[in-house]
Coordinates of N, CA and C in Angstrom, one line a residue:
I5 N -62.9 19.0 62.4 CA -62.3 19.7 63.6 C -63.2 20.8 63.9
Y6 N -63.6 20.9 65.2 CA -64.5 21.9 65.6 C -63.7 23.1 66.3
N7 N -64.3 24.3 66.2 CA -63.6 25.5 66.8 C -63.3 25.2 68.3
S8 N -64.3 24.6 69.0 CA -64.1 24.4 70.4 C -62.9 23.6 70.8
Q9 N -62.5 22.7 69.8 CA -61.3 21.9 70.0 C -60.0 22.7 70.0
F10 N -60.0 23.8 69.2 CA -58.9 24.7 69.2 C -58.9 25.7 70.4
G11 N -60.0 25.8 71.1 CA -60.0 26.7 72.3 C -59.0 26.3 73.3
I12 N -58.8 25.0 73.5 CA -57.8 24.5 74.5 C -56.4 25.0 74.0
Y13 N -56.2 24.9 72.7 CA -54.9 25.2 72.2 C -54.6 26.7 72.4
N14 N -55.6 27.5 72.2 CA -55.4 29.0 72.3 C -55.2 29.4 73.8
N15 N -55.5 28.6 74.7 CA -55.3 28.9 76.1 C -54.0 28.4 76.7
G16 N -53.0 28.2 75.8 CA -51.7 27.8 76.2 C -51.4 26.3 76.3
F17 N -52.3 25.5 75.9 CA -52.1 24.1 75.9 C -51.4 23.7 74.6
K18 N -50.7 22.6 74.6 CA -50.1 22.1 73.4 C -51.2 21.5 72.5
L19 N -51.0 21.6 71.2 CA -51.9 21.0 70.2 C -51.8 19.5 70.3
S20 N -53.0 18.9 70.5 CA -53.0 17.5 70.7 C -52.4 16.7 69.5
E21 N -51.8 15.6 69.8 CA -51.2 14.7 68.8 C -52.3 14.2 67.8
A22 N -53.5 14.2 68.3 CA -54.6 13.7 67.5 C -54.9 14.6 66.3
F23 N -54.4 15.9 66.4 CA -54.6 16.8 65.2 C -53.6 16.6 64.1
R24 N -52.4 16.0 64.4 CA -51.4 15.9 63.4 C -51.8 15.4 62.1
P25 N -52.6 14.3 62.0 CA -53.0 13.8 60.7 C -53.8 14.8 59.9
Y26 N -54.4 15.8 60.5 CA -55.2 16.8 59.8 C -54.3 17.9 59.3
L27 N -53.1 18.1 59.9 CA -52.3 19.2 59.6 C -51.0 18.9 58.8
V28 N -50.5 17.7 59.0 CA -49.2 17.3 58.5 C -49.4 15.9 57.7
D29 N -48.8 15.9 56.5 CA -48.8 14.6 55.7 C -47.4 14.1 55.7
F30 N -47.2 12.8 56.2 CA -45.9 12.2 56.2 C -45.8 11.2 55.1
L31 N -45.0 11.6 54.1 CA -44.8 10.8 52.9 C -43.6 9.9 53.0
K32 N -43.8 8.8 53.8 CA -42.7 7.8 53.9 C -42.7 6.9 52.7
T33 N -41.7 6.1 52.5 CA -41.6 5.3 51.3 C -42.8 4.5 51.0
E34 N -43.3 3.8 52.0 CA -44.5 2.9 51.8 C -45.7 3.7 51.4
T35 N -45.9 4.9 51.9 CA -47.0 5.7 51.6 C -46.9 6.1 50.1
R36 N -45.7 6.5 49.7 CA -45.6 6.9 48.3 C -45.8 5.8 47.3
L37 N -45.3 4.6 47.7 CA -45.5 3.4 46.8 C -46.9 2.9 46.7
Q38 N -47.6 3.0 47.8 CA -49.0 2.4 47.9 C -50.0 3.3 47.2
I39 N -49.8 4.6 47.1 CA -50.8 5.6 46.6 C -51.1 5.3 45.2
S40 N -50.2 4.7 44.4 CA -50.5 4.4 43.0 C -51.4 3.1 42.8
Q41 N -51.7 2.4 43.9 CA -52.6 1.3 43.8 C -53.9 1.8 43.4
P42 N -54.6 1.1 42.5 CA -55.9 1.5 42.0 C -57.0 1.6 43.2
P43 N -57.6 2.7 43.4 CA -58.7 2.8 44.3 C -60.0 2.3 43.7
Q44 N -60.9 2.1 44.5 CA -62.3 1.6 44.1 C -62.9 2.8 43.2
A45 N -63.5 2.4 42.2 CA -64.1 3.4 41.3 C -65.3 4.1 42.1
I46 N -65.6 5.3 41.8 CA -66.7 6.1 42.4 C -67.5 6.7 41.3
D47 N -68.7 7.1 41.6 CA -69.5 7.9 40.7 C -69.2 9.4 41.0
V48 N -69.6 10.2 40.0 CA -69.3 11.6 40.1 C -69.8 12.3 41.4
E49 N -70.9 11.9 41.9 CA -71.5 12.5 43.1 C -70.9 11.9 44.4
D50 N -70.2 10.9 44.3 CA -69.5 10.3 45.5 C -68.4 11.2 46.0
R51 N -68.1 11.0 47.3 CA -67.0 11.8 47.9 C -65.7 11.2 47.4
K52 N -64.7 12.0 47.0 CA -63.4 11.6 46.6 C -62.6 11.2 47.8
T53 N -62.1 10.0 47.8 CA -61.3 9.6 49.0 C -59.9 9.2 48.6
H54 N -59.5 9.4 47.4 CA -58.2 9.0 46.9 C -57.7 10.1 45.8
P55 N -56.4 10.4 45.8 CA -56.0 11.3 44.8 C -56.3 11.0 43.3
I56 N -56.4 9.7 43.0 CA -56.7 9.3 41.6 C -58.1 9.6 41.3
H57 N -59.0 9.7 42.3 CA -60.4 10.1 42.1 C -60.4 11.5 41.5
Y58 N -59.6 12.4 42.1 CA -59.5 13.8 41.6 C -59.1 13.8 40.1
L59 N -58.1 12.9 39.7 CA -57.7 12.9 38.3 C -58.8 12.5 37.4
V60 N -59.7 11.6 37.9 CA -60.8 11.2 37.0 C -61.8 12.4 36.7
Y61 N -62.0 13.2 37.7 CA -63.0 14.2 37.6 C -62.5 15.6 37.5
D62 N -61.2 15.8 37.4 CA -60.7 17.2 37.3 C -59.5 17.2 36.3
K63 N -59.8 17.7 35.1 CA -58.8 17.7 34.0 C -57.6 18.5 34.4
E64 N -57.7 19.5 35.2 CA -56.5 20.3 35.5 C -55.5 19.5 36.4
Y65 N -56.1 18.8 37.4 CA -55.2 17.9 38.2 C -54.5 16.9 37.2
Q66 N -55.3 16.3 36.3 CA -54.7 15.3 35.4 C -53.6 15.9 34.6
K67 N -53.8 17.1 34.0 CA -52.8 17.7 33.2 C -51.5 18.0 34.0
T68 N -51.7 18.5 35.2 CA -50.5 18.8 36.0 C -49.7 17.5 36.4
V69 N -50.4 16.5 36.9 CA -49.7 15.2 37.2 C -49.1 14.7 36.0
S70 N -49.8 14.7 34.9 CA -49.2 14.1 33.6 C -48.0 14.9 33.2
K71 N -48.1 16.2 33.3 CA -46.9 17.0 32.8 C -45.7 16.7 33.6
Y72 N -45.7 16.6 34.9 CA -44.6 16.3 35.7 C -44.1 14.9 35.5
F73 N -44.9 13.9 35.4 CA -44.5 12.5 35.2 C -43.9 12.4 33.8
N74 N -44.5 13.1 32.8 CA -43.9 13.1 31.5 C -42.5 13.7 31.4
E75 N -42.3 14.7 32.2 CA -41.0 15.4 32.2 C -39.9 14.4 32.7
A76 N -40.3 13.6 33.7 CA -39.3 12.7 34.3 C -39.2 11.4 33.6
F77 N -40.3 10.8 33.0 CA -40.2 9.5 32.5 C -40.7 9.3 31.0
G78 N -41.2 10.4 30.4 CA -41.6 10.4 29.0 C -42.9 9.8 28.8
Y79 N -43.8 9.7 29.8 CA -45.1 9.2 29.7 C -46.1 10.2 30.3
E80 N -47.2 10.4 29.6 CA -48.4 11.1 30.2 C -49.1 10.1 31.1
L81 N -49.9 10.6 32.1 CA -50.7 9.7 32.9 C -52.1 10.0 32.7
T82 N -52.9 9.0 32.7 CA -54.4 9.1 32.6 C -55.0 8.0 33.5
P83 N -56.1 8.3 34.2 CA -56.8 7.3 34.9 C -57.6 6.5 34.0
D84 N -57.9 5.3 34.3 CA -58.8 4.4 33.5 C -60.2 4.8 33.8
Y85 N -60.7 5.7 33.0 CA -62.1 6.2 33.2 C -63.2 5.1 33.0
L86 N -62.8 4.1 32.3 CA -63.9 3.1 31.9 C -64.0 2.0 33.0
S87 N -63.1 1.9 33.9 CA -63.2 0.9 34.9 C -64.4 1.1 35.8
K88 N -65.1 0.0 36.1 CA -66.3 0.1 37.0 C -65.9 -0.4 38.4
K89 N -64.7 -1.0 38.5 CA -64.3 -1.6 39.8 C -63.2 -0.8 40.5
H90 N -62.1 -0.7 39.8 CA -60.9 -0.1 40.4 C -60.3 0.8 39.3
V91 N -59.8 2.0 39.6 CA -59.3 3.0 38.7 C -57.8 2.9 38.7
S92 N -57.2 2.3 37.7 CA -55.8 2.3 37.5 C -55.3 3.6 36.9
L93 N -54.1 3.9 37.3 CA -53.4 5.1 36.8 C -52.5 4.5 35.6
L94 N -52.8 5.0 34.4 CA -52.2 4.4 33.2 C -51.1 5.3 32.6
M95 N -50.1 4.7 32.0 CA -49.0 5.5 31.4 C -49.3 5.5 29.9
G96 N -49.8 6.6 29.4 CA -50.1 6.8 28.0 C -50.7 8.1 27.7
R97 N -50.9 8.4 26.5 CA -51.4 9.8 26.1 C -52.8 9.9 26.7
I98 N -53.1 11.1 27.2 CA -54.4 11.5 27.7 C -55.3 11.4 26.5
P99 N -56.4 10.7 26.6 CA -57.3 10.5 25.4 C -58.0 11.9 25.1
Q100 N -58.1 12.1 23.8 CA -58.8 13.2 23.2 C -60.2 12.8 22.8
T101 N -61.1 13.8 22.8 CA -62.4 13.5 22.3 C -62.4 13.0 20.9
I102 N -63.2 11.9 20.8 CA -63.2 11.2 19.5 C -64.7 11.3 19.0
G103 N -64.9 11.6 17.8 CA -66.2 11.7 17.2 C -66.7 10.3 17.0
G104 N -68.0 10.2 16.8 CA -68.6 8.9 16.5 C -69.7 8.5 17.5
A105 N -70.3 7.3 17.3 CA -71.3 6.8 18.2 C -70.7 6.3 19.5
A106 N -71.4 6.4 20.6 CA -70.9 6.1 21.9 C -70.3 4.7 22.0
P107 N -70.9 3.7 21.4 CA -70.3 2.4 21.5 C -68.9 2.3 20.8
D108 N -68.8 3.0 19.7 CA -67.5 3.1 19.0 C -66.5 3.8 19.8
V109 N -66.8 4.9 20.4 CA -65.9 5.6 21.2 C -65.5 4.8 22.4
M110 N -66.4 4.1 23.1 CA -66.1 3.3 24.2 C -65.1 2.2 23.8
E111 N -65.4 1.5 22.7 CA -64.6 0.4 22.3 C -63.1 0.9 21.9
S112 N -63.1 2.1 21.3 CA -61.8 2.7 20.9 C -61.0 3.0 22.2
L113 N -61.6 3.7 23.2 CA -60.9 4.0 24.4 C -60.5 2.7 25.2
S114 N -61.4 1.7 25.2 CA -61.1 0.5 25.9 C -59.8 -0.2 25.3
K115 N -59.7 -0.2 24.0 CA -58.5 -0.8 23.4 C -57.3 0.0 23.7
Q116 N -57.5 1.3 23.6 CA -56.3 2.2 23.9 C -55.9 2.0 25.4
F117 N -56.8 2.0 26.3 CA -56.4 1.8 27.7 C -55.8 0.4 28.0
Q118 N -56.2 -0.6 27.3 CA -55.7 -1.9 27.5 C -54.2 -2.0 27.1
S119 N -53.8 -1.1 26.2 CA -52.4 -1.1 25.7 C -51.5 -0.3 26.6
Y120 N -52.0 0.4 27.5 CA -51.2 1.3 28.4 C -50.7 0.5 29.6
P121 N -49.4 0.7 29.9 CA -48.9 0.1 31.2 C -49.5 0.8 32.4
K122 N -49.7 0.0 33.5 CA -50.2 0.6 34.7 C -49.1 1.0 35.6
V123 N -49.3 2.2 36.2 CA -48.2 2.7 37.1 C -48.0 1.8 38.3
D124 N -49.0 1.2 38.9 CA -48.9 0.3 40.0 C -48.1 -1.0 39.7
E125 N -47.9 -1.3 38.4 CA -47.1 -2.4 38.0 C -45.7 -2.1 37.6
Q126 N -45.3 -0.8 37.7 CA -44.0 -0.3 37.4 C -43.0 -0.4 38.5
G127 N -41.8 0.0 38.3 CA -40.8 -0.1 39.3 C -41.0 0.9 40.4
D128 N -40.3 0.8 41.5 CA -40.5 1.6 42.7 C -40.2 3.1 42.4
G129 N -39.3 3.4 41.5 CA -39.0 4.8 41.2 C -40.2 5.5 40.6
M130 N -40.8 4.9 39.6 CA -42.0 5.5 39.0 C -43.1 5.6 40.0
R131 N -43.4 4.6 40.8 CA -44.5 4.6 41.7 C -44.2 5.6 42.8
S132 N -43.0 5.8 43.3 CA -42.7 6.7 44.3 C -42.8 8.2 43.8
F133 N -42.3 8.4 42.6 CA -42.4 9.7 42.0 C -43.9 10.1 41.8
A134 N -44.7 9.2 41.3 CA -46.1 9.5 41.2 C -46.8 9.7 42.5
G135 N -46.3 9.0 43.5 CA -46.9 9.1 44.9 C -46.7 10.5 45.4
V136 N -45.5 11.1 45.2 CA -45.2 12.4 45.7 C -46.1 13.4 45.0
I137 N -46.2 13.3 43.7 CA -47.1 14.2 43.0 C -48.5 14.1 43.4
L138 N -49.0 12.9 43.5 CA -50.4 12.7 43.9 C -50.7 13.2 45.3
H139 N -49.8 13.2 46.2 CA -50.0 13.8 47.5 C -50.0 15.3 47.5
L140 N -49.0 15.9 46.8 CA -48.8 17.3 46.8 C -49.8 18.1 45.9
I141 N -50.4 17.4 44.9 CA -51.3 18.1 44.0 C -52.6 18.6 44.7
L142 N -53.0 17.9 45.7 CA -54.3 18.2 46.3 C -54.4 19.3 47.3
K143 N -53.3 19.7 47.8 CA -53.2 20.8 48.7 C -54.1 20.6 50.0
N144 N -54.1 19.4 50.5 CA -54.9 19.0 51.7 C -54.2 19.4 53.0
F145 N -52.8 19.6 52.9 CA -52.1 19.9 54.1 C -51.2 21.1 53.9
G146 N -50.8 21.7 55.0 CA -49.9 22.8 54.9 C -48.5 22.5 55.1
I147 N -48.2 21.3 55.7 CA -46.9 20.8 56.0 C -46.8 19.4 55.5
Y148 N -45.7 19.1 54.9 CA -45.4 17.7 54.4 C -44.0 17.3 54.9
L149 N -44.0 16.1 55.4 CA -42.7 15.5 55.8 C -42.4 14.4 54.8
I150 N -41.3 14.6 54.1 CA -41.0 13.7 53.0 C -39.6 13.0 53.3
D151 N -39.7 11.7 53.4 CA -38.5 10.9 53.8 C -37.8 10.4 52.5
E152 N -36.7 10.8 52.2 CA -35.8 10.4 51.1 C -36.6 10.2 49.8
P153 N -37.1 11.3 49.3 CA -37.9 11.3 48.0 C -37.1 10.7 46.8
E154 N -35.7 10.8 46.9 CA -34.9 10.3 45.9 C -34.8 8.8 45.8
S155 N -35.3 8.1 46.8 CA -35.3 6.6 46.8 C -35.8 6.1 45.5
F156 N -35.0 5.2 44.9 CA -35.4 4.4 43.7 C -35.2 5.3 42.4
L157 N -34.8 6.5 42.5 CA -34.7 7.4 41.3 C -33.2 7.6 40.9
H158 N -33.0 7.7 39.6 CA -31.7 8.1 39.0 C -31.6 9.6 39.3
P159 N -30.3 10.1 39.3 CA -30.1 11.5 39.5 C -30.9 12.5 38.7
P160 N -31.1 12.3 37.4 CA -31.9 13.2 36.6 C -33.4 13.3 37.1
Q161 N -34.0 12.1 37.4 CA -35.4 12.1 37.9 C -35.4 12.7 39.4
A162 N -34.4 12.5 40.2 CA -34.3 13.1 41.5 C -34.3 14.6 41.4
M163 N -33.6 15.1 40.5 CA -33.5 16.6 40.3 C -34.9 17.1 39.8
I164 N -35.5 16.4 38.9 CA -36.9 16.8 38.5 C -37.8 16.8 39.6
L165 N -37.7 15.7 40.5 CA -38.6 15.6 41.6 C -38.4 16.8 42.6
G166 N -37.2 17.2 42.8 CA -36.9 18.4 43.7 C -37.6 19.6 43.1
K167 N -37.5 19.8 41.8 CA -38.2 21.0 41.2 C -39.7 20.9 41.3
V168 N -40.2 19.7 41.1 CA -41.7 19.5 41.2 C -42.2 19.8 42.6
I169 N -41.4 19.3 43.6 CA -41.8 19.6 45.0 C -41.9 21.1 45.2
G170 N -40.9 21.8 44.8 CA -40.9 23.2 45.0 C -42.0 23.9 44.3
E171 N -42.3 23.5 43.0 CA -43.4 24.1 42.3 C -44.8 23.8 42.8
L172 N -45.0 22.6 43.3 CA -46.3 22.2 43.8 C -46.6 22.8 45.1
L173 N -45.5 23.0 46.0 CA -45.8 23.5 47.3 C -46.1 25.0 47.2
G174 N -45.5 25.8 46.3 CA -45.7 27.2 46.2 C -45.4 27.9 47.5
D175 N -46.0 29.1 47.7 CA -45.7 29.9 48.9 C -46.5 29.6 50.1
D176 N -47.6 28.8 50.0 CA -48.5 28.6 51.1 C -48.4 27.3 51.8
R177 N -47.4 26.5 51.4 CA -47.2 25.2 52.0 C -45.7 25.0 52.1
Q178 N -45.3 24.1 53.0 CA -43.9 23.8 53.2 C -43.6 22.3 53.4
A179 N -42.4 21.9 53.1 CA -42.0 20.5 53.3 C -40.7 20.5 54.1
F180 N -40.6 19.5 54.9 CA -39.4 19.1 55.6 C -39.0 17.8 54.9
I181 N -37.8 17.9 54.3 CA -37.3 16.7 53.5 C -36.0 16.2 54.1
S182 N -36.0 14.8 54.4 CA -34.9 14.1 54.8 C -34.3 13.5 53.5
T183 N -33.1 13.9 53.1 CA -32.5 13.5 51.8 C -31.0 13.3 51.9
H184 N -30.5 12.4 51.1 CA -29.0 12.3 50.9 C -28.7 12.7 49.5
S185 N -29.6 13.3 48.8 CA -29.4 13.6 47.4 C -29.2 15.1 47.2
E186 N -28.0 15.4 46.6 CA -27.7 16.7 46.2 C -28.7 17.1 45.0
D187 N -29.0 16.1 44.2 CA -29.9 16.4 43.0 C -31.3 16.9 43.4
V188 N -31.8 16.3 44.5 CA -33.2 16.8 45.0 C -33.0 18.2 45.4
I189 N -32.0 18.6 46.1 CA -31.8 19.9 46.6 C -31.6 20.9 45.4
K190 N -30.8 20.5 44.4 CA -30.6 21.3 43.3 C -31.9 21.6 42.5
G191 N -32.7 20.5 42.4 CA -34.0 20.7 41.8 C -34.9 21.6 42.5

């Protein structure tokens, strides 16, 4: 977005509808469910185009996402670092540094990752919950429209999701939420 494009807005014109995707994120059900699909793997110098890419290369993002998912479902989340094609989001303990020769470490991690369930193969509740976290963790937008975030969740997870939304938004971002759930509001 160039400054000249905002000049029209400052002169009393309405902000163009074309700007909305840059300013507002609409988290409808399909969006939340699809975000857990494994993106194409990238190298460290490549541009990150998916929230899972940030988890691969930023341990703080990974810790935060894992903490919230663990609170709701009892599983930590970790991306499949070893994949050369697509990076699945896995449900299992975040791997710790293991001593030994590189081939041994790779083999150990590979076996560990193969035993972990993939988020994209889980029920809609887990995928939707992960989708909300993955969208909000990056702080790419100032405004979020979230349509029925409680969909597919039991009341305890809906309450946790409400709490997570509030914590991740902080004071510098806001969400407009359409909900039928008292649990989301309580959270």
